[in-house]
Tab-separated table of C-alpha atoms and ligand atoms in Angstrom:
chain	number	residue	atom	x	y	z
A	1	MET	CA	-74.123	67.542	17.780
A	2	GLU	CA	-72.735	67.551	14.263
A	3	ASN	CA	-74.624	65.092	12.067
A	4	ARG	CA	-73.171	63.725	8.861
A	5	LEU	CA	-75.109	64.567	5.715
A	6	ILE	CA	-77.732	62.088	4.589
A	7	TYR	CA	-78.236	63.052	0.983
A	8	LEU	CA	-81.522	61.815	-0.445
A	9	ASP	CA	-81.967	64.117	-3.410
A	10	HIS	CA	-80.217	62.219	-6.241
A	11	ALA	CA	-83.010	63.172	-8.653
A	12	ALA	CA	-81.896	66.813	-8.283
A	13	THR	CA	-78.204	66.034	-8.691
A	14	THR	CA	-75.570	63.527	-7.700
A	15	PRO	CA	-72.099	63.963	-6.239
A	16	LEU	CA	-69.254	63.830	-8.750
A	17	LYS	CA	-67.353	60.546	-8.530
A	18	LYS	CA	-63.663	60.722	-7.647
A	19	GLU	CA	-62.641	58.591	-10.652
A	20	VAL	CA	-64.591	60.974	-12.881
A	21	LEU	CA	-62.932	64.065	-11.425
A	22	GLU	CA	-59.522	62.465	-11.851
A	23	GLU	CA	-60.062	61.933	-15.564
A	24	MET	CA	-61.379	65.472	-15.952
A	25	LEU	CA	-58.615	67.366	-14.140
A	26	PRO	CA	-55.869	67.201	-16.824
A	27	TYR	CA	-58.295	68.837	-19.295
A	28	LEU	CA	-58.714	71.815	-16.999
A	29	THR	CA	-54.927	72.246	-16.584
A	30	THR	CA	-52.429	70.433	-18.785
A	31	TYR	CA	-54.479	69.872	-21.919
A	32	TYR	CA	-56.030	73.244	-22.522
A	33	GLY	CA	-55.735	73.162	-26.329
A	34	ASN	CA	-58.672	74.072	-28.490
A	35	PRO	CA	-59.943	70.843	-30.116
A	36	SER	CA	-60.555	72.704	-33.379
A	37	SER	CA	-56.867	73.519	-33.817
A	38	LEU	CA	-54.385	71.428	-35.716
A	39	TYR	CA	-51.385	71.263	-33.392
A	40	ALA	CA	-50.630	68.495	-30.873
A	41	ILE	CA	-52.180	70.013	-27.754
A	42	GLY	CA	-55.399	70.679	-29.615
A	43	ARG	CA	-55.446	67.115	-30.889
A	44	GLU	CA	-55.219	65.880	-27.293
A	45	SER	CA	-58.467	67.660	-26.518
A	46	LYS	CA	-60.082	66.344	-29.690
A	47	LYS	CA	-59.028	62.768	-28.836
A	48	ALA	CA	-60.522	63.060	-25.367
A	49	ILE	CA	-63.866	64.273	-26.776
A	50	GLU	CA	-64.003	61.418	-29.253
A	51	LEU	CA	-63.265	58.846	-26.500
A	52	ALA	CA	-66.122	60.284	-24.471
A	53	ARG	CA	-68.388	60.128	-27.512
A	54	GLU	CA	-67.558	56.428	-27.941
A	55	ARG	CA	-68.329	55.759	-24.270
A	56	VAL	CA	-71.712	57.538	-24.424
A	57	ALA	CA	-72.604	55.814	-27.695
A	58	LYS	CA	-71.734	52.406	-26.269
A	59	ALA	CA	-73.730	53.019	-23.079
A	60	ILE	CA	-76.985	53.726	-24.940
A	61	ASN	CA	-76.302	51.473	-27.950
A	62	ALA	CA	-75.949	54.345	-30.443
A	63	SER	CA	-73.367	55.125	-33.118
A	64	VAL	CA	-70.753	57.784	-32.377
A	65	THR	CA	-72.137	59.954	-35.215
A	66	GLU	CA	-75.495	60.068	-33.389
A	67	ILE	CA	-74.062	61.633	-30.195
A	68	PHE	CA	-73.987	65.422	-29.774
A	69	PHE	CA	-72.623	67.112	-26.652
A	70	THR	CA	-74.620	70.050	-25.229
A	71	GLY	CA	-74.461	72.371	-22.226
A	72	SER	CA	-77.081	70.554	-20.121
A	73	GLY	CA	-80.091	68.255	-20.133
A	74	THR	CA	-82.141	71.397	-20.406
A	75	GLU	CA	-80.329	72.412	-23.600
A	76	SER	CA	-80.772	68.958	-25.087
A	77	ASP	CA	-84.530	69.165	-24.400
A	78	ASN	CA	-84.773	72.690	-25.872
A	79	TRP	CA	-82.745	71.729	-28.932
A	80	ALA	CA	-84.654	68.509	-29.628
A	81	ILE	CA	-88.090	70.050	-29.310
A	82	ARG	CA	-87.518	73.390	-31.001
A	83	GLY	CA	-85.226	71.806	-33.585
A	84	ALA	CA	-87.803	69.217	-34.608
A	85	ALA	CA	-90.761	71.641	-34.484
A	86	TYR	CA	-88.977	74.276	-36.634
A	87	GLN	CA	-87.570	71.699	-39.020
A	88	ASN	CA	-91.068	70.415	-39.824
A	89	ARG	CA	-92.903	73.727	-39.655
A	90	GLN	CA	-93.997	73.469	-43.288
A	91	LYS	CA	-95.452	69.978	-42.705
A	92	GLY	CA	-97.513	70.902	-39.689
A	93	ARG	CA	-97.825	72.895	-36.499
A	94	HIS	CA	-99.361	70.354	-34.133
A	95	ILE	CA	-97.042	68.901	-31.473
A	96	ILE	CA	-97.758	66.573	-28.559
A	97	THR	CA	-96.299	66.236	-25.036
A	98	THR	CA	-97.587	65.277	-21.599
A	99	ALA	CA	-98.854	67.142	-18.586
A	100	ILE	CA	-96.006	65.883	-16.359
A	101	GLU	CA	-92.851	66.886	-18.184
A	102	HIS	CA	-89.839	68.555	-16.625
A	103	HIS	CA	-89.903	72.335	-16.951
A	104	ALA	CA	-87.164	72.109	-19.608
A	105	VAL	CA	-89.737	70.421	-21.862
A	106	MET	CA	-92.931	72.011	-20.583
A	107	HIS	CA	-91.731	75.611	-20.895
A	108	THR	CA	-90.283	74.943	-24.375
A	109	PHE	CA	-93.697	73.713	-25.503
A	110	ARG	CA	-95.369	76.747	-23.892
A	111	GLN	CA	-93.063	79.020	-25.856
A	112	LEU	CA	-93.793	77.180	-29.108
A	113	GLU	CA	-97.482	77.609	-28.339
A	114	GLU	CA	-96.915	81.350	-28.097
A	115	GLU	CA	-95.153	81.208	-31.442
A	116	GLY	CA	-98.233	79.697	-33.056
A	117	PHE	CA	-97.790	75.953	-32.660
A	118	GLU	CA	-100.762	73.947	-31.436
A	119	VAL	CA	-99.860	71.760	-28.427
A	120	THR	CA	-101.686	68.772	-26.970
A	121	TYR	CA	-100.721	68.067	-23.342
A	122	LEU	CA	-101.597	64.406	-22.754
A	123	PRO	CA	-103.133	63.636	-19.364
A	124	VAL	CA	-101.797	60.770	-17.215
A	125	ASP	CA	-103.631	58.329	-14.974
A	126	GLU	CA	-103.294	58.215	-11.197
A	127	THR	CA	-100.033	56.330	-11.442
A	128	GLY	CA	-98.594	58.977	-13.757
A	129	THR	CA	-98.680	56.834	-16.876
A	130	VAL	CA	-99.582	58.012	-20.364
A	131	ASP	CA	-102.390	56.089	-22.068
A	132	ILE	CA	-101.312	54.897	-25.562
A	133	GLN	CA	-104.863	55.063	-26.884
A	134	LYS	CA	-105.140	58.708	-25.775
A	135	LEU	CA	-101.901	59.418	-27.609
A	136	ILE	CA	-103.200	57.754	-30.779
A	137	ASN	CA	-106.425	59.735	-30.517
A	138	ALA	CA	-104.484	62.992	-30.135
A	139	ILE	CA	-102.521	62.527	-33.361
A	140	GLN	CA	-103.663	64.758	-36.239
A	141	SER	CA	-102.661	64.864	-39.901
A	142	ASP	CA	-100.415	67.859	-39.127
A	143	THR	CA	-98.689	66.379	-35.999
A	144	THR	CA	-94.940	66.612	-36.407
A	145	LEU	CA	-93.496	65.911	-32.956
A	146	ILE	CA	-94.235	63.836	-29.849
A	147	SER	CA	-92.140	64.357	-26.693
A	148	VAL	CA	-92.704	62.023	-23.713
A	149	MET	CA	-90.278	61.713	-20.818
A	150	TYR	CA	-88.860	58.268	-20.028
A	151	ALA	CA	-88.909	58.578	-16.207
A	152	ASN	CA	-90.585	61.283	-14.246
A	153	ASN	CA	-88.269	63.313	-12.003
A	154	GLU	CA	-90.868	63.828	-9.236
A	155	ILE	CA	-92.791	60.578	-8.928
A	156	GLY	CA	-90.417	58.195	-10.749
A	157	THR	CA	-93.025	56.664	-13.017
A	158	LEU	CA	-91.695	55.075	-16.218
A	159	GLN	CA	-93.508	55.568	-19.496
A	160	PRO	CA	-94.091	52.931	-22.235
A	161	ILE	CA	-91.474	54.574	-24.442
A	162	LYS	CA	-91.077	51.623	-26.821
A	163	GLU	CA	-94.806	51.500	-27.572
A	164	ILE	CA	-94.962	55.287	-27.986
A	165	ALA	CA	-92.001	55.204	-30.364
A	166	LYS	CA	-93.732	52.527	-32.445
A	167	VAL	CA	-96.858	54.650	-32.712
A	168	ALA	CA	-94.809	57.692	-33.747
A	169	GLN	CA	-92.770	55.725	-36.260
A	170	ASP	CA	-95.861	54.202	-37.904
A	171	LYS	CA	-97.279	57.701	-38.389
A	172	GLY	CA	-93.982	59.213	-39.531
A	173	ILE	CA	-93.847	61.556	-36.503
A	174	CYS	CA	-90.572	62.561	-34.865
A	175	PHE	CA	-90.315	61.197	-31.311
A	176	HIS	CA	-88.210	62.740	-28.519
A	177	THR	CA	-87.766	61.413	-25.016
A	178	ASP	CA	-86.318	63.249	-22.036
A	179	ALA	CA	-84.336	60.369	-20.541
A	180	VAL	CA	-82.419	62.528	-18.062
A	181	GLN	CA	-83.741	60.587	-15.069
A	182	ALA	CA	-83.496	57.211	-16.747
A	183	VAL	CA	-79.931	57.108	-18.061
A	184	GLY	CA	-77.627	55.766	-15.366
A	185	SER	CA	-80.566	54.427	-13.299
A	186	ILE	CA	-82.101	51.831	-15.651
A	187	PRO	CA	-80.894	50.301	-18.947
A	188	VAL	CA	-81.464	52.629	-21.877
A	189	ASP	CA	-80.981	51.228	-25.422
A	190	VAL	CA	-81.938	53.704	-28.133
A	191	LYS	CA	-82.173	51.047	-30.828
A	192	ASP	CA	-84.436	48.825	-28.792
A	193	LEU	CA	-86.584	51.828	-27.770
A	194	GLY	CA	-86.782	53.087	-31.347
A	195	VAL	CA	-86.597	56.760	-30.425
A	196	ASP	CA	-85.518	59.555	-32.796
A	197	LEU	CA	-84.179	61.937	-30.190
A	198	LEU	CA	-83.094	61.377	-26.619
A	199	SER	CA	-81.805	63.794	-23.953
A	200	LEU	CA	-79.495	62.940	-21.078
A	201	SER	CA	-77.465	64.897	-18.494
A	202	GLY	CA	-74.145	64.197	-16.819
A	203	HIS	CA	-74.861	65.369	-13.286
A	204	LYS	CA	-77.748	62.900	-12.778
A	205	PHE	CA	-75.339	59.933	-12.892
A	206	TYR	CA	-72.368	61.102	-10.802
A	207	GLY	CA	-70.858	63.141	-13.640
A	208	PRO	CA	-70.251	66.885	-13.843
A	209	LYS	CA	-72.929	69.597	-14.082
A	210	GLY	CA	-73.217	71.711	-17.224
A	211	VAL	CA	-72.849	68.944	-19.783
A	212	GLY	CA	-75.530	66.936	-21.585
A	213	VAL	CA	-76.036	64.850	-24.661
A	214	LEU	CA	-78.621	64.862	-27.397
A	215	TYR	CA	-78.860	61.584	-29.298
A	216	ILE	CA	-80.076	62.229	-32.867
A	217	LYS	CA	-80.868	59.081	-34.784
A	218	LYS	CA	-79.132	58.758	-38.119
A	219	GLY	CA	-81.280	60.311	-40.811
A	220	VAL	CA	-83.386	62.463	-38.440
A	221	LYS	CA	-83.107	66.167	-39.286
A	222	ILE	CA	-83.582	68.917	-36.756
A	223	GLN	CA	-82.676	72.593	-36.915
A	224	ASN	CA	-79.556	73.846	-35.145
A	225	TYR	CA	-79.981	75.514	-31.820
A	226	MET	CA	-76.601	77.218	-31.393
A	227	ASN	CA	-75.045	79.001	-34.339
A	228	GLY	CA	-71.341	79.708	-34.650
A	229	GLY	CA	-68.364	77.470	-35.371
A	230	ALA	CA	-68.329	74.007	-36.845
A	231	GLN	CA	-68.152	72.069	-33.549
A	232	GLU	CA	-70.207	68.864	-33.113
A	233	ARG	CA	-70.241	68.289	-36.886
A	234	ASN	CA	-71.758	71.746	-37.594
A	235	LYS	CA	-74.754	71.075	-35.360
A	236	ARG	CA	-73.905	72.596	-31.991
A	237	ALA	CA	-71.538	75.530	-32.118
A	238	GLY	CA	-69.316	76.678	-29.278
A	239	THR	CA	-65.882	75.628	-28.076
A	240	GLU	CA	-66.420	72.336	-26.280
A	241	ASN	CA	-66.526	71.917	-22.507
A	242	ILE	CA	-63.754	69.363	-22.789
A	243	ALA	CA	-63.403	68.505	-19.075
A	244	GLY	CA	-67.185	68.209	-18.813
A	245	ILE	CA	-67.371	65.972	-21.867
A	246	VAL	CA	-64.563	63.781	-20.521
A	247	GLY	CA	-66.496	63.595	-17.235
A	248	ILE	CA	-69.833	62.613	-18.767
A	249	GLY	CA	-68.061	59.940	-20.769
A	250	LYS	CA	-66.352	58.434	-17.724
A	251	ALA	CA	-69.497	58.732	-15.577
A	252	ILE	CA	-71.753	56.986	-18.072
A	253	GLU	CA	-69.187	54.214	-18.500
A	254	LEU	CA	-69.035	53.685	-14.712
A	255	SER	CA	-72.819	53.781	-14.318
A	256	ILE	CA	-73.296	51.077	-16.963
A	257	GLN	CA	-70.706	48.764	-15.420
A	258	LYS	CA	-72.649	48.160	-12.238
A	259	LEU	CA	-76.084	49.137	-13.370
A	260	GLU	CA	-77.968	45.967	-12.442
A	261	ALA	CA	-76.399	45.585	-8.993
A	262	ASN	CA	-76.888	49.311	-8.241
A	263	GLN	CA	-80.495	49.184	-9.428
A	264	LYS	CA	-81.219	46.296	-7.043
A	265	TYR	CA	-79.361	47.849	-4.116
A	266	ILE	CA	-80.935	51.281	-4.456
A	267	ALA	CA	-84.432	49.801	-4.912
A	268	SER	CA	-83.888	47.723	-1.749
A	269	LEU	CA	-83.120	50.889	0.238
A	270	ARG	CA	-86.141	52.607	-1.257
A	271	ASP	CA	-88.398	49.690	-0.369
A	272	LEU	CA	-86.989	49.433	3.102
A	273	ALA	CA	-87.787	53.111	3.664
A	274	LEU	CA	-91.293	52.723	2.277
A	275	ASN	CA	-92.095	49.675	4.393
A	276	GLN	CA	-90.765	51.240	7.558
A	277	ILE	CA	-92.649	54.468	7.000
A	278	LEU	CA	-95.957	52.717	6.192
A	279	SER	CA	-95.650	50.445	9.189
A	280	LYS	CA	-94.698	53.164	11.633
A	281	MET	CA	-96.694	56.156	10.433
A	282	THR	CA	-100.260	56.923	9.452
A	283	PHE	CA	-102.012	59.175	6.882
A	284	ILE	CA	-99.423	58.613	4.168
A	285	LYS	CA	-99.930	58.099	0.435
A	286	LEU	CA	-97.439	56.752	-2.092
A	287	ASN	CA	-97.338	58.797	-5.283
A	288	GLY	CA	-96.487	57.375	-8.680
A	289	HIS	CA	-96.589	53.822	-9.997
A	290	LYS	CA	-96.204	51.102	-7.378
A	291	THR	CA	-93.759	48.995	-9.356
A	292	ASN	CA	-93.084	50.550	-12.760
A	293	ARG	CA	-90.866	53.328	-11.374
A	294	LEU	CA	-87.263	54.408	-10.992
A	295	PRO	CA	-85.376	52.286	-8.444
A	296	GLY	CA	-84.336	55.250	-6.324
A	297	ASN	CA	-87.535	57.292	-6.287
A	298	LEU	CA	-89.939	57.479	-3.380
A	299	ASN	CA	-92.591	60.195	-3.400
A	300	LEU	CA	-94.950	60.367	-0.387
A	301	SER	CA	-97.723	62.646	0.662
A	302	PHE	CA	-97.891	63.261	4.409
A	303	GLN	CA	-101.378	64.397	5.207
A	304	PHE	CA	-101.755	67.351	7.604
A	305	VAL	CA	-98.226	68.582	7.113
A	306	GLU	CA	-96.583	71.027	4.788
A	307	GLY	CA	-93.784	69.574	2.661
A	308	GLU	CA	-91.746	72.747	2.680
A	309	SER	CA	-91.733	72.811	6.488
A	310	MET	CA	-90.737	69.178	6.572
A	311	THR	CA	-87.883	69.775	4.157
A	312	ILE	CA	-86.572	72.590	6.346
A	313	MET	CA	-86.863	70.538	9.561
A	314	LEU	CA	-85.106	67.595	7.927
A	315	ASP	CA	-82.391	69.945	6.677
A	316	GLN	CA	-81.806	70.993	10.284
A	317	ARG	CA	-80.967	67.358	10.939
A	318	ASN	CA	-78.707	67.361	7.865
A	319	ILE	CA	-81.038	65.224	5.786
A	320	ALA	CA	-81.478	66.540	2.223
A	321	VAL	CA	-84.835	65.822	0.558
A	322	SER	CA	-87.031	67.677	-1.879
A	323	SER	CA	-90.565	68.912	-1.312
A	324	GLY	CA	-93.211	68.471	-3.988
A	325	SER	CA	-94.061	72.113	-4.209
A	326	ALA	CA	-92.128	74.631	-6.179
A	327	CYS	CA	-91.821	78.166	-4.901
A	328	ALA	CA	-91.795	80.321	-7.955
A	329	SER	CA	-91.332	84.083	-7.702
A	330	GLY	CA	-92.791	84.339	-4.250
A	331	SER	CA	-96.035	82.524	-5.059
A	332	PHE	CA	-96.390	78.887	-4.031
A	333	ASP	CA	-97.713	76.647	-6.760
A	334	PRO	CA	-98.282	72.983	-6.149
A	335	SER	CA	-96.338	70.642	-8.458
A	336	HIS	CA	-98.008	70.267	-11.880
A	337	VAL	CA	-97.036	66.599	-11.806
A	338	LEU	CA	-98.799	65.887	-8.492
A	339	LEU	CA	-101.932	67.770	-9.648
A	340	ALA	CA	-101.867	65.797	-12.952
A	341	ILE	CA	-102.058	62.478	-11.060
A	342	GLY	CA	-105.112	63.779	-9.230
A	343	LEU	CA	-103.714	64.899	-5.891
A	344	SER	CA	-105.577	67.621	-4.002
A	345	HIS	CA	-103.675	70.851	-3.315
A	346	GLU	CA	-103.380	69.757	0.301
A	347	LEU	CA	-101.754	66.393	-0.510
A	348	ALA	CA	-99.563	67.960	-3.180
A	349	PHE	CA	-98.284	70.510	-0.687
A	350	GLY	CA	-97.657	67.695	1.810
A	351	SER	CA	-95.415	65.702	-0.572
A	352	ILE	CA	-91.802	64.849	-0.215
A	353	ARG	CA	-89.506	63.246	-2.787
A	354	PHE	CA	-86.787	60.979	-1.454
A	355	SER	CA	-84.346	59.923	-4.139
A	356	PHE	CA	-81.781	57.313	-3.133
A	357	GLY	CA	-78.330	56.762	-4.585
A	358	GLU	CA	-75.592	54.182	-4.517
A	359	GLU	CA	-73.707	55.755	-1.582
A	360	ASN	CA	-76.754	55.605	0.698
A	361	THR	CA	-76.926	52.875	3.382
A	362	GLU	CA	-79.509	51.044	5.496
A	363	GLU	CA	-78.408	53.216	8.384
A	364	ASP	CA	-79.403	56.265	6.319
A	365	VAL	CA	-82.884	54.806	5.985
A	366	ASP	CA	-83.143	54.153	9.722
A	367	LEU	CA	-82.057	57.695	10.526
A	368	LEU	CA	-84.464	59.074	7.950
A	369	VAL	CA	-87.426	57.183	9.312
A	370	GLU	CA	-86.574	58.212	12.869
A	371	ALA	CA	-86.347	61.875	11.773
A	372	LEU	CA	-89.581	61.627	9.811
A	373	ILE	CA	-91.537	60.283	12.726
A	374	GLU	CA	-90.298	63.096	14.957
A	375	THR	CA	-90.805	65.938	12.485
A	376	VAL	CA	-94.160	64.782	11.238
A	377	THR	CA	-95.454	64.237	14.784
A	378	GLU	CA	-94.323	67.707	15.716
A	379	LEU	CA	-95.829	69.357	12.653
A	380	ARG	CA	-99.122	67.443	12.945
A	381	LYS	CA	-99.508	68.810	16.454
A	382	LEU	CA	-100.060	72.141	14.722
A	383	SER	CA	-102.944	70.746	12.690
A	384	PRO	CA	-106.254	70.986	14.573
A	385	LEU	CA	-107.821	68.685	12.004
A	386	PHE	CA	-105.244	65.978	12.583
A	387	MET	CA	-105.537	66.331	16.358
A	388	ALA	CA	-109.310	65.924	16.076
A	389	LEU	CA	-109.027	62.957	13.733
A	390	SER	CA	-106.286	61.157	15.586
A	391	GLY	CA	-107.834	61.422	19.046
A	392	GLY	CA	-110.710	59.292	20.337
A	393	VAL	CA	-113.139	57.072	18.452
A	394	GLN	CA	-112.447	58.437	14.964
A	395	ARG	CA	-108.918	57.178	15.017
A	396	GLN	CA	-109.488	53.612	13.797
A	397	SER	CA	-111.908	54.396	11.034
A	398	ASN	CA	-109.617	57.046	9.576
A	399	LYS	CA	-106.635	54.839	9.830
A	400	ARG	CA	-108.593	52.311	7.831
A	401	LYS	CA	-109.598	54.940	5.292
A	402	VAL	CA	-105.976	55.860	4.678
A	403	LYS	CA	-104.954	52.195	4.461
A	404	ASN	CA	-107.592	51.914	1.733
A	405	ILE	CA	-106.128	54.837	-0.146
A	406	ILE	CA	-102.713	53.262	0.001
A	407	SER	CA	-103.819	49.813	-1.007
A	408	LYS	CA	-105.615	51.250	-4.059
A	409	MET	CA	-102.323	52.634	-5.368
B	1	PLP	C1	-82.528	67.338	-14.274
B	1	PLP	C2	-83.466	67.140	-15.373
B	1	PLP	C3	-83.442	67.927	-16.549
B	1	PLP	C4	-82.486	69.075	-16.700
B	1	PLP	O1	-81.143	68.673	-16.826
B	1	PLP	P1	-79.977	69.758	-16.480
B	1	PLP	O2	-78.723	69.098	-16.955
B	1	PLP	O3	-80.026	69.983	-15.010
B	1	PLP	O4	-80.315	70.971	-17.266
B	1	PLP	C5	-84.329	67.676	-17.547
B	1	PLP	N1	-85.234	66.695	-17.430
B	1	PLP	C6	-85.326	65.908	-16.362
B	1	PLP	C7	-86.338	64.829	-16.297
B	1	PLP	C8	-84.457	66.119	-15.289
B	1	PLP	O5	-84.574	65.341	-14.210
């Protein structure tokens, strides 16, 4: 039987919207002119880029002069962090981030550490939230940069970005937020947040891959990352990815138009899935903050099963989800995010991230839950511990124990 795809991995990427593709296409064919040139066909490209810049600026309440197009969310993160650290090298070498950042941020900080910067990795509590007091305590006289993500890509937890920005501003420290998961999912207003630097990426909100934005607040100085031509007002060299830029502009405009309704709808699917799973299955733990989280994110630990195996079995049913473990160069490491919120290796390895999007339906949720029950039951049969616990007298007390774990979340 050929099943239709049930795509539940919107935190990894989203499908390109048809309206977005349609706006992009002419810039891959008809309007191929280099925007830096002076003749008409070049000016067409330039005009398209500036329209996209206006759309992005409007969507996050920035000025057009504060929007810089990049090659990805990863590049925006690298540029913001390195650019700010290098710019302020003479002032100080202490920089702060969290233990749960995306690799684009985490690995950049690691590299800066190797280059002689001192890095504080702030811990998070069991919901995945940064403690403001711990941040304040970590600040030194030579701290020059704080980078805290807006929304976590694995567990969906939202950080108190406005409060963190206030702390940074009071101390005169540059503040960057990786808002790649937030933009397009929840309202993001750079002025209200008070951030200096903010990263976003097109393919997380139904735009194209390979295009991102770095918002740089007026007056904030950071070093250039790409050297070459005078593109992006001398700050990010390289002939522009015009079709990509057109696409990110259209996609962000569309995402803003129906943001509130989409947020509600996607959260309702997420909650439906959670309630069905908790009522029909046992030994499950919700990861991340119970309420202060992205509308589409659901991260669950299934005790006595291996997330990677579940992902593969769900894929056989044409259901796309993401497991909480990352297989790096042949060695399996549990997710640094799940370990940071206090999960055991076993629970971290048994975690699955479901991330819902606007094209999902209640039927998708029903089919998912059905498939989960079947796959988890099958996999747990391979666990002697589960079989021992779930049979006989122990059953009730352990069920209660797990209910307690869940209710504590
Ligand atoms: C996807 C993602 C990135 C990377 O963006 P790309 O455009 O894929 O390079 C960075 N940070 C977070 C939180 C993400 O979810």
